[in-house]
Coordinates of C-alpha atoms and ligand atoms in Angstrom, one line a residue:
M1228 CA -3.4 13.8 -36.1
N1229 CA -3.6 17.7 -35.9
F1230 CA 0.0 18.2 -35.1
P1231 CA 0.9 20.9 -35.7
K1232 CA -2.2 22.6 -34.5
S1233 CA -2.6 19.8 -31.6
R1234 CA 0.7 19.6 -30.0
L1235 CA -0.4 17.7 -26.5
S1236 CA 2.9 19.2 -25.2
R1237 CA 1.3 22.4 -24.8
L1238 CA 0.1 22.9 -21.6
R1239 CA 3.1 21.1 -20.3
K1240 CA 5.5 23.5 -20.4
N1241 CA 5.9 25.2 -17.7
K1242 CA 5.3 24.6 -13.7
E1243 CA 2.6 26.9 -14.1
I1244 CA 0.6 26.1 -16.7
R1245 CA 1.1 22.4 -15.7
A1246 CA -0.4 23.1 -12.5
L1247 CA -3.3 25.2 -13.9
I1248 CA -4.8 22.4 -15.3
Q1249 CA -3.1 19.6 -12.6
E1250 CA -6.4 17.4 -12.1
N1251 CA -5.3 16.3 -8.8
T1252 CA -4.0 16.9 -5.8
V1253 CA -3.5 16.0 -2.4
G1254 CA -3.9 18.1 1.4
V1255 CA -3.8 17.6 4.6
N1256 CA -7.6 16.5 5.1
D1257 CA -6.9 13.9 3.6
L1258 CA -4.8 12.2 6.0
I1259 CA -5.2 9.5 8.3
T1260 CA -2.1 9.3 10.5
P1261 CA -1.6 5.5 11.6
I1262 CA -0.2 5.9 15.0
F1263 CA 0.8 2.8 17.9
V1264 CA 0.4 3.1 21.2
T1265 CA 2.2 0.4 24.5
E1266 CA 2.6 0.1 27.8
G1267 CA 4.2 2.3 29.9
L1268 CA 6.2 5.3 31.1
N1269 CA 8.6 7.6 28.3
K1270 CA 9.0 4.8 26.1
K1271 CA 9.3 6.0 21.9
V1272 CA 10.2 2.5 20.8
A1273 CA 11.6 1.6 17.4
I1274 CA 10.3 -0.6 15.0
K1275 CA 12.6 -2.9 13.1
S1276 CA 11.5 -3.4 9.6
M1277 CA 10.1 0.3 9.4
P1278 CA 12.3 2.8 9.3
N1279 CA 11.5 6.1 11.0
Y1280 CA 8.8 4.7 12.5
F1281 CA 7.3 4.3 16.1
C1282 CA 5.2 2.6 18.6
F1283 CA 5.0 5.2 21.9
S1284 CA 3.3 4.6 25.2
I1285 CA 0.3 7.4 25.9
D1286 CA 2.2 10.1 27.7
L1287 CA 5.3 10.1 24.8
L1288 CA 2.1 9.8 22.6
L1289 CA 0.2 12.8 23.5
K1290 CA 3.3 14.4 21.5
E1291 CA 3.3 13.0 19.1
I1292 CA -0.4 13.8 18.1
F1293 CA 0.2 17.3 19.0
E1294 CA 3.7 18.2 16.7
C1295 CA 0.9 16.5 13.8
T1296 CA -2.4 18.4 14.1
S1297 CA 0.8 21.4 14.2
L1298 CA 1.3 20.4 10.7
G1299 CA -2.2 20.4 9.5
L1300 CA -2.9 16.6 10.6
N1301 CA -5.8 15.8 12.0
C1302 CA -7.3 12.3 11.5
F1303 CA -5.5 9.7 13.5
L1304 CA -6.5 5.3 13.3
L1305 CA -4.6 3.7 16.7
F1306 CA -3.4 0.1 17.2
A1307 CA -2.5 -0.3 20.3
K1308 CA 1.0 -2.9 21.1
I1309 CA -0.5 -6.4 23.9
P1310 CA 1.1 -7.4 26.0
E1311 CA 2.1 -11.6 25.4
S1312 CA 0.8 -11.6 29.0
L1313 CA -2.6 -10.3 27.9
K1314 CA -3.4 -11.9 24.7
D1315 CA -5.4 -15.5 24.6
N1316 CA -8.1 -16.6 21.7
S1317 CA -11.7 -15.3 23.5
G1318 CA -10.9 -11.7 22.8
L1319 CA -11.6 -10.1 26.7
E1320 CA -9.0 -7.9 26.3
A1321 CA -9.7 -6.2 23.4
C1322 CA -12.9 -5.3 25.0
N1323 CA -11.6 -4.2 28.8
P1324 CA -12.8 -1.0 29.2
K1325 CA -9.5 -0.2 30.7
G1326 CA -7.7 -2.3 28.1
L1327 CA -4.1 -0.2 26.7
M1328 CA -6.5 0.8 24.0
Q1329 CA -9.5 2.5 25.5
R1330 CA -7.8 4.3 27.8
S1331 CA -5.8 5.9 25.0
I1332 CA -8.7 6.9 23.0
K1333 CA -10.1 7.9 26.8
K1334 CA -6.3 10.5 27.0
I1335 CA -6.0 11.2 23.4
K1336 CA -9.5 12.5 22.6
S1337 CA -9.6 14.7 26.4
V1338 CA -6.3 16.2 25.3
F1339 CA -7.1 16.5 21.6
P1340 CA -11.0 17.2 21.3
N1341 CA -11.1 18.0 18.6
I1342 CA -9.1 16.0 16.6
I1343 CA -10.8 12.3 14.2
L1344 CA -10.7 9.5 16.6
M1345 CA -10.6 5.7 14.6
S1346 CA -9.2 2.7 15.7
D1347 CA -9.1 -0.4 15.1
V1348 CA -11.3 -2.7 15.5
A1349 CA -9.9 -6.4 15.1
L1350 CA -8.4 -9.1 17.1
D1351 CA -5.1 -9.7 15.7
P1352 CA -3.2 -8.3 18.7
Y1353 CA -4.9 -9.7 20.7
S1354 CA -4.6 -13.1 20.1
I1355 CA -2.2 -15.4 21.0
F1356 CA -2.5 -17.2 17.3
G1357 CA -2.2 -13.8 15.7
Q1358 CA -5.2 -13.8 14.1
D1359 CA -7.8 -11.3 13.2
G1360 CA -10.6 -13.7 14.8
I1361 CA -11.7 -16.6 17.2
V1362 CA -9.7 -19.7 16.4
K1363 CA -11.5 -23.2 16.9
D1364 CA -10.8 -26.3 15.0
N1365 CA -7.9 -24.5 13.1
Q1366 CA -10.5 -22.4 11.4
I1367 CA -12.0 -18.7 12.8
D1368 CA -16.0 -18.8 13.8
N1369 CA -16.7 -16.1 12.4
D1370 CA -20.4 -15.8 13.9
I1371 CA -18.8 -15.7 17.2
T1372 CA -16.2 -13.5 16.7
I1373 CA -18.5 -10.7 14.8
D1374 CA -20.5 -11.1 18.6
V1375 CA -16.9 -10.3 20.1
L1376 CA -15.6 -7.7 17.6
S1377 CA -19.3 -5.5 18.2
E1378 CA -18.2 -5.8 22.2
M1379 CA -14.9 -4.2 20.9
A1380 CA -15.8 -1.1 18.8
L1381 CA -18.9 -0.5 21.8
S1382 CA -16.6 -0.8 24.1
H1383 CA -14.0 2.0 22.1
V1384 CA -17.8 4.4 21.5
D1385 CA -17.3 4.6 25.6
S1386 CA -14.0 5.7 25.9
G1387 CA -14.7 8.7 23.0
V1388 CA -13.6 6.9 19.4
D1389 CA -15.2 8.9 16.4
F1390 CA -15.0 6.2 13.8
V1391 CA -14.3 2.2 14.4
A1392 CA -12.9 0.7 11.7
P1393 CA -13.4 -3.2 12.0
S1394 CA -9.6 -4.3 10.0
D1395 CA -10.8 -8.3 9.7
M1396 CA -12.8 -9.2 7.6
M1397 CA -15.9 -11.4 8.9
D1398 CA -18.9 -11.5 7.3
G1399 CA -21.9 -9.3 8.1
R1400 CA -19.1 -7.1 11.0
V1401 CA -20.4 -3.9 9.7
K1402 CA -24.4 -5.1 10.8
S1403 CA -23.4 -6.3 13.3
I1404 CA -20.9 -3.0 14.9
R1405 CA -23.5 -0.7 13.7
T1406 CA -26.3 -2.6 15.4
I1407 CA -24.7 -2.8 18.9
L1408 CA -24.2 1.1 18.2
E1409 CA -27.5 2.0 17.5
K1410 CA -28.5 -0.2 20.2
N1411 CA -26.4 2.0 23.2
K1412 CA -27.7 5.6 21.3
Y1413 CA -24.4 5.8 18.7
F1414 CA -26.3 7.8 16.1
K1415 CA -23.6 9.0 15.3
T1416 CA -20.5 6.9 15.1
G1417 CA -19.0 6.3 12.1
I1418 CA -17.8 3.0 10.8
M1419 CA -15.3 2.8 8.3
S1420 CA -15.1 -0.4 7.3
Y1421 CA -11.8 -2.1 5.2
S1422 CA -13.8 -3.5 3.0
A1423 CA -11.2 -4.6 -0.1
K1424 CA -8.6 -6.6 2.5
Y1425 CA -6.5 -8.2 0.7
A1426 CA -4.3 -10.9 2.0
S1427 CA -1.4 -9.4 1.5
S1428 CA 2.6 -9.9 2.1
F1429 CA 3.5 -5.9 2.2
Y1430 CA 1.6 -6.4 6.5
G1431 CA 5.6 -7.8 7.7
P1432 CA 5.8 -4.6 9.0
F1433 CA 2.9 -3.7 10.9
R1434 CA 2.7 -7.4 12.2
D1435 CA 6.1 -6.8 14.0
A1436 CA 4.8 -4.2 14.8
L1437 CA 2.3 -5.2 16.9
D1438 CA 3.9 -9.0 17.3
S1439 CA 0.6 -9.9 15.5
S1440 CA 2.3 -12.1 13.4
P1441 CA 0.1 -15.0 12.7
T1442 CA 1.7 -18.1 14.1
S1443 CA 3.0 -20.3 11.4
N1444 CA 0.2 -23.6 11.1
M1445 CA -2.1 -20.5 9.6
D1446 CA -2.7 -17.8 7.4
K1447 CA -5.9 -15.0 6.7
R1448 CA -6.2 -16.4 3.6
S1449 CA -9.2 -17.6 4.4
Y1450 CA -11.3 -14.3 5.7
Q1451 CA -8.9 -11.5 3.3
I1452 CA -9.1 -11.7 -0.5
N1453 CA -6.9 -14.0 -2.0
P1454 CA -4.8 -11.1 -4.1
S1455 CA -5.8 -12.5 -7.7
N1456 CA -9.4 -11.5 -7.5
S1457 CA -11.2 -8.1 -7.9
K1458 CA -15.1 -8.9 -8.3
I1459 CA -15.4 -10.1 -4.9
A1460 CA -14.1 -6.2 -3.9
M1461 CA -17.6 -5.0 -5.8
L1462 CA -19.3 -7.5 -3.2
E1463 CA -17.7 -6.9 -0.2
A1464 CA -17.8 -3.0 0.1
K1465 CA -21.2 -3.1 -1.4
Q1466 CA -21.8 -5.2 1.2
D1467 CA -20.6 -3.0 3.7
I1468 CA -23.1 0.1 2.4
L1469 CA -25.4 -2.3 3.2
E1470 CA -24.8 -2.9 6.0
G1471 CA -23.9 1.2 7.5
A1472 CA -20.4 1.5 7.1
D1473 CA -19.7 5.5 5.8
I1474 CA -16.3 5.1 5.0
I1475 CA -15.5 1.4 3.0
M1476 CA -11.4 0.8 2.8
I1477 CA -9.1 -0.7 0.3
K1478 CA -5.6 -2.0 1.3
P1479 CA -3.1 -2.1 0.2
G1480 CA -2.3 0.6 -2.0
M1481 CA 0.0 0.7 -5.1
P1482 CA -0.2 -3.4 -5.9
Y1483 CA -4.6 -2.5 -5.6
L1484 CA -4.5 0.6 -6.7
D1485 CA -7.3 -1.2 -10.1
I1486 CA -9.5 -2.1 -6.9
L1487 CA -9.5 1.5 -5.7
N1488 CA -11.2 2.2 -9.2
M1489 CA -12.9 0.8 -9.8
I1490 CA -15.0 0.7 -6.3
S1491 CA -14.1 4.2 -6.0
K1492 CA -15.9 4.8 -9.5
E1493 CA -19.1 2.2 -8.1
Y1494 CA -20.0 3.5 -5.3
N1495 CA -20.4 6.9 -4.0
V1496 CA -19.4 6.7 -0.4
P1497 CA -15.7 8.8 0.4
V1498 CA -13.2 5.0 -0.8
A1499 CA -10.3 5.0 2.5
V1500 CA -7.0 3.5 0.7
Y1501 CA -4.3 2.3 3.2
Q1502 CA -0.3 2.8 1.8
V1503 CA -0.5 -0.3 3.8
S1504 CA 3.7 -0.9 6.2
G1505 CA 5.3 -3.0 3.6
E1506 CA 4.8 -0.1 1.1
Y1507 CA 5.9 2.3 3.4
S1508 CA 9.2 0.2 4.5
M1509 CA 10.1 -0.3 0.9
I1510 CA 10.5 2.9 -0.4
Y1511 CA 12.1 4.5 3.2
S1512 CA 15.0 1.6 2.5
A1513 CA 15.2 2.6 -1.3
H1514 CA 15.7 5.8 0.0
I1515 CA 18.0 5.4 3.2
K1516 CA 20.0 3.3 -0.4
G1517 CA 20.3 6.0 -1.6
W1518 CA 18.6 5.2 -4.7
L1519 CA 15.3 6.4 -5.1
N1520 CA 13.9 10.0 -4.3
L1521 CA 12.2 10.2 -0.8
D1522 CA 9.9 13.0 -1.3
D1523 CA 9.3 12.6 -5.6
V1524 CA 7.9 9.5 -4.3
I1525 CA 6.3 9.6 -2.1
I1526 CA 4.5 12.6 -3.7
E1527 CA 3.3 10.7 -6.8
S1528 CA 2.3 7.8 -4.3
C1529 CA -0.3 9.8 -3.4
I1530 CA -0.9 11.7 -6.9
A1531 CA -1.2 8.0 -8.2
F1532 CA -4.1 7.3 -5.0
K1533 CA -5.6 10.3 -5.7
R1534 CA -6.1 10.0 -9.9
A1535 CA -7.7 5.8 -8.9
G1536 CA -10.5 7.5 -6.8
A1537 CA -9.2 7.8 -3.2
T1538 CA -10.8 10.2 -1.1
L1539 CA -8.2 9.8 2.2
I1540 CA -5.1 8.0 2.3
S1541 CA -3.5 6.5 5.2
T1542 CA 0.3 6.4 5.5
Y1543 CA 3.3 7.0 7.1
F1544 CA 4.5 9.0 5.4
S1545 CA 1.5 12.0 6.3
K1546 CA 4.0 14.2 8.2
K1547 CA 6.0 13.9 5.8
I1548 CA 3.6 14.9 3.5
A1549 CA 2.6 17.7 5.3
K1550 CA 5.3 19.3 5.4
L1551 CA 4.9 18.9 1.5
I1552 CA 1.5 20.0 1.1
S1553 CA 2.9 23.4 3.0
E1554 CA 5.7 24.5 0.5
K1555 CA 3.5 24.0 -2.2
K1556 CA 4.7 20.1 -4.1
F1557 CA 2.3 18.4 -4.3
Y1558 CA 2.4 20.8 -7.4
L1559 CA 4.3 18.5 -10.3
Ligands
PBG2762 C1 -5.1 -5.6 11.5 C2 -4.8 -5.4 10.5 C3 -3.4 -5.3 9.7 C4 -3.4 -4.2 9.2 C5 -4.0 -3.0 9.6 N1 -5.0 -3.4 10.5 C6 -2.3 -6.3 9.0 C7 -2.4 -7.9 9.3 O1 -4.4 -7.6 8.9 O2 -2.7 -8.7 9.2 C8 -2.0 -3.6 7.8 C9 -1.5 -1.8 8.2 C10 0.2 -2.5 8.2 O3 0.6 -3.7 7.2 O4 0.6 -1.0 7.6 N2 -6.1 -6.8 11.6

């Protein structure tokens, strides 16, 4: 209407002007790096459906973390691959003070006291059914599960973790975890709750990594959110905040930017988004085929998370992103 007085492309004329007015960018402090640990020594196990991503034994994981910290990455989200022989339907191993998760936390925090270490709290890596909770008559028993999850969370915190990250989607688990932490005087331990976690098919490669796929007779739709719905995600977030969550998370990332945007506008807590394994694998495999430019797509996806309202981004691309940040590639 105001043309030629207003030419909106004036502010896109060159890189410098675009940088001057760019609204969103990404810094290393915005990133959470997921890490996978397995039993053994000197092990670096490739994950078949996550090209160039690995599950490490504790000794090599320490080296990996060191490499990440030298790139400026300082926040890690730990997952453990539990041997088949230790899985059951009780969550016993999940609470074992000498379990793989607990030993890893102790070791990592003793070597890197200043990193922020977060741990996944859910039963699926420990479950013979690949379910996040305890199964009774083909259903998850919510209330028994949250008691076990709280014990599990406490054992992680006893081992030295800075944040627990319940990813199970049981009702009332944040309240239950917050209560047990308060009771044990862990007043300053954080809870990053997976509040809006959808029943997504984009988690497939992660389940390959931990060998934690649900058994065929039961999926996770009775507790993770229906991908068709958005209002319920608001309620989930609200409840978790009221129950004591410090950071809330939306997951997956790119297919759920609307949810991320809605929640980050509504609530005044830091909001994390998880660019999940399936998103990683789609982008990475297209790169291997030569169909997409890896760096450019990673940058664009991260900027999109920021634009939608994310404070934090959990992503398997974090090392790559840290390098791109240091090369100032995030100005488009
Ligand atoms: C376990 C958990 C899952 C993911 C994070 N924590 C899988 C699931 O719920 O089935 C997925 C992460 C990813 O796909 O990258 N509760």
